[in-house]
Short mmCIF file of C-alpha atoms in Angstrom, two decimals:
data_model
loop_
_atom_site.label_atom_id
_atom_site.label_comp_id
_atom_site.label_asym_id
_atom_site.label_seq_id
_atom_site.Cartn_x
_atom_site.Cartn_y
_atom_site.Cartn_z
CA UNK T 1 31.21 24.21 49.98
CA UNK T 2 27.66 24.95 48.56
CA UNK T 3 25.73 28.34 49.44
CA UNK T 4 23.10 26.46 51.39
CA UNK T 5 25.82 24.83 53.43
CA UNK T 6 27.50 27.66 54.85
CA UNK T 7 27.42 28.40 58.37
CA UNK T 8 26.58 31.57 58.45
CA UNK T 9 23.36 30.45 56.47
CA UNK T 10 20.58 30.71 59.40
CA UNK T 11 18.02 28.83 57.29
CA UNK T 12 17.63 25.34 56.64
CA UNK T 13 15.28 24.24 53.36
CA UNK T 14 12.56 22.18 55.01
CA UNK T 15 10.41 21.42 51.94
CA UNK T 16 10.03 22.17 48.32
CA UNK T 17 6.74 23.95 47.58
CA UNK T 18 6.57 24.45 44.11
CA UNK T 19 8.71 23.15 41.08
CA UNK T 20 9.11 24.81 37.45
CA UNK T 21 6.34 23.33 36.03
CA UNK T 22 3.80 24.50 39.05
CA UNK T 23 5.05 28.05 38.74
CA UNK T 24 4.67 27.97 35.46
CA UNK T 25 1.05 26.64 35.62
CA UNK T 26 0.44 29.34 38.24
CA UNK T 27 1.75 32.20 36.29
CA UNK T 28 -0.75 31.03 33.35
CA UNK T 29 -3.55 30.67 35.50
CA UNK T 30 -3.02 34.39 36.83
CA UNK T 31 -2.88 35.70 33.40
CA UNK T 32 -5.86 34.05 32.79
CA UNK T 33 -7.89 35.46 35.88
CA UNK T 34 -6.15 38.80 35.17
CA UNK T 35 -7.61 39.10 31.84
CA UNK T 36 -11.14 37.75 32.67
CA UNK T 37 -11.15 39.92 35.55
CA UNK T 38 -9.99 42.89 33.47
CA UNK T 39 -12.48 42.10 30.66
CA UNK T 40 -9.19 42.14 28.36
CA UNK T 41 -6.07 44.03 28.40
CA UNK T 42 -7.33 47.54 27.45
CA UNK T 43 -5.67 50.25 29.49
CA UNK T 44 -3.57 47.14 31.37
CA UNK T 45 -0.18 47.05 32.67
CA UNK T 46 1.85 45.15 34.74
CA UNK T 47 4.56 46.62 37.20
CA UNK T 48 6.77 44.18 38.89
CA UNK T 49 8.31 45.06 42.45
CA UNK T 50 12.28 44.47 42.08
CA UNK T 51 13.75 41.97 41.73
CA UNK T 52 11.78 38.95 41.45
CA UNK T 53 8.12 40.58 41.24
CA UNK T 54 9.68 42.42 38.07
CA UNK T 55 10.81 38.92 36.86
CA UNK T 56 7.29 37.33 37.41
CA UNK T 57 5.53 40.37 35.74
CA UNK T 58 7.56 39.95 32.53
CA UNK T 59 6.44 36.42 32.42
CA UNK T 60 2.95 37.13 33.14
CA UNK T 61 2.79 39.77 30.34
CA UNK T 62 4.15 36.90 27.96
CA UNK T 63 1.49 34.90 29.08
CA UNK T 64 -1.01 37.57 28.83
CA UNK T 65 0.14 38.08 25.05
CA UNK T 66 0.15 34.38 24.07
CA UNK T 67 -3.69 34.25 25.30
CA UNK T 68 -4.77 37.41 23.75
CA UNK T 69 -2.10 38.18 21.02
CA UNK T 70 -1.49 42.00 22.50
CA UNK T 71 1.44 42.89 24.59
CA UNK T 72 0.78 44.93 27.85
CA UNK T 73 3.33 47.36 29.05
CA UNK T 74 5.73 45.99 31.82
CA UNK T 75 7.57 48.25 34.03
CA UNK T 76 9.80 47.60 37.37
CA UNK T 77 9.67 49.25 40.60
CA UNK T 78 12.05 49.78 43.40
CA UNK T 79 10.78 50.54 46.51
CA UNK T 80 14.28 50.67 48.41
CA UNK T 81 13.63 54.14 49.63
CA UNK T 82 9.56 53.73 50.25
CA UNK T 83 10.44 50.94 53.07
CA UNK T 84 9.35 51.66 56.37
CA UNK T 85 12.56 49.47 57.67
CA UNK T 86 15.06 51.14 55.75
CA UNK T 87 17.15 52.14 58.56
CA UNK T 88 16.90 48.60 59.72
CA UNK T 89 18.37 47.21 56.11
CA UNK T 90 21.66 48.50 55.95
CA UNK T 91 23.57 52.02 56.18
CA UNK T 92 23.97 52.08 52.34
CA UNK T 93 20.81 50.13 51.04
CA UNK T 94 21.21 49.47 47.24
CA UNK T 95 18.95 51.42 45.19
CA UNK T 96 18.09 50.11 42.00
CA UNK T 97 16.35 51.81 39.06
CA UNK T 98 12.46 52.10 38.58
CA UNK T 99 12.01 51.23 35.11
CA UNK T 100 8.31 52.42 34.15
CA UNK T 101 8.59 53.84 30.45
CA UNK T 102 4.85 54.79 30.42
CA UNK T 103 2.70 57.19 31.88
CA UNK T 104 0.39 55.32 34.55
CA UNK T 105 -2.23 57.61 34.95
CA UNK T 106 -5.77 56.42 34.37
CA UNK T 107 -4.32 52.83 33.64
CA UNK T 108 -5.43 49.85 35.48
CA UNK T 109 -2.11 48.47 37.16
CA UNK T 110 -1.35 44.72 38.10
CA UNK T 111 1.49 45.30 40.80
CA UNK T 112 3.38 41.87 41.10
CA UNK T 113 5.12 40.69 43.77
CA UNK T 114 6.76 37.00 44.58
CA UNK T 115 5.76 36.49 48.02
CA UNK T 116 2.74 38.43 49.99
CA UNK T 117 3.81 38.35 53.84
CA UNK T 118 3.23 41.34 56.05
CA UNK T 119 2.05 43.75 53.37
CA UNK T 120 4.71 46.29 54.08
CA UNK T 121 6.25 45.89 51.00
CA UNK T 122 3.14 46.29 49.12
CA UNK T 123 2.29 49.45 50.94
CA UNK T 124 5.86 50.68 50.34
CA UNK T 125 4.77 49.87 46.27
CA UNK T 126 1.50 51.77 46.65
CA UNK T 127 3.23 54.72 47.71
CA UNK T 128 6.08 54.66 45.08
CA UNK T 129 3.37 54.06 42.40
CA UNK T 130 1.10 56.72 43.61
CA UNK T 131 4.32 59.61 43.53
CA UNK T 132 4.29 58.26 39.72
CA UNK T 133 0.72 59.07 38.62
CA UNK T 134 -2.79 58.36 39.54
CA UNK T 135 -3.99 55.03 37.99
CA UNK T 136 -7.56 54.18 37.76
CA UNK T 137 -6.99 50.94 40.04
CA UNK T 138 -4.16 48.86 41.47
CA UNK T 139 -4.55 45.20 41.72
CA UNK T 140 -2.16 43.02 43.20
CA UNK T 141 -0.89 39.50 42.31
CA UNK T 142 1.67 37.32 43.97
CA UNK T 143 3.22 33.91 43.50
CA UNK T 144 3.13 33.03 46.96
CA UNK T 145 0.78 34.35 49.69
CA UNK T 146 2.05 32.76 53.34
CA UNK T 147 -0.14 34.92 55.64
CA UNK T 148 0.62 36.88 58.74
CA UNK T 149 -0.38 40.32 57.53
CA UNK T 150 0.38 43.42 59.76
CA UNK T 151 -1.58 45.71 57.20
CA UNK T 152 -4.99 45.20 55.83
CA UNK T 153 -3.49 44.22 52.44
CA UNK T 154 -4.67 40.99 50.35
CA UNK T 155 -3.99 39.88 46.86
CA UNK T 156 -6.32 39.78 44.10
CA UNK T 157 -4.46 37.01 42.29
CA UNK T 158 -2.58 34.31 43.86
CA UNK T 159 -0.34 31.55 42.58
CA UNK T 160 -0.54 29.58 45.72
CA UNK T 161 -1.59 30.13 49.53
CA UNK T 162 0.85 28.45 51.67
CA UNK T 163 0.25 28.60 55.43
CA UNK T 164 3.66 29.14 57.35
CA UNK T 165 4.88 29.97 60.97
CA UNK T 166 6.84 32.93 61.70
CA UNK T 167 9.61 30.73 62.35
CA UNK T 168 9.66 29.66 58.55
CA UNK T 169 10.49 31.58 55.44
CA UNK T 170 9.36 31.09 51.74
CA UNK T 171 12.05 31.29 49.41
CA UNK T 172 11.29 32.17 45.71
CA UNK T 173 14.20 31.23 43.00
CA UNK T 174 13.68 31.99 39.67
CA UNK T 175 16.00 31.02 36.59
CA UNK T 176 16.65 34.82 35.73
CA UNK T 177 17.89 35.75 39.04
CA UNK T 178 19.12 32.37 40.88
CA UNK T 179 19.43 29.81 37.91
CA UNK T 180 16.39 27.61 38.60
CA UNK T 181 12.55 27.92 39.29
CA UNK T 182 11.43 26.88 42.70
CA UNK T 183 9.68 27.80 45.82
CA UNK T 184 10.98 26.33 48.86
CA UNK T 185 9.83 26.49 52.59
CA UNK T 186 12.92 27.01 54.93
CA UNK T 187 13.12 26.90 58.61
CA UNK T 188 14.78 29.91 60.39
CA UNK T 189 17.72 28.94 62.87
CA UNK T 190 18.74 31.72 64.90
#
């Protein structure tokens, strides 16, 4: 039985929002926007929120390198212990390593995530970053902004704005973690 056909799966795919080519184009466009806004890549670094944000940060870094001819530092941030819903997630949450091998102090950081929804993940990521140093600025890049903010947070760079209902879920799947590149809209049942 396919994973999506499991009776335990409480979501049903409604529509494919982005295919592999659309994701690639969005990453390249965001890379151009980051370079333009920051007037190049001097003192610029990317930090992706684990798991898919870290993958997207790596892809953005490759796109920026192809455009500018310079590699920007890239890190991966685990925010598990900074979440305000930690007690609801699991009695034994899985904490992954934060992998930022450079000093973030005085850098212009671009925080990268896959989906911007309520804003709580971004708030947790900001708390985690501030514990690591004092960057000059933090900008936010997301592949998908689906609305429904609970906190006053907005993305500086957005691959696609996708209005959704609260009964829907946006699922980002990337080759590195899921075996294929796509963004789908799912209907929650239950």
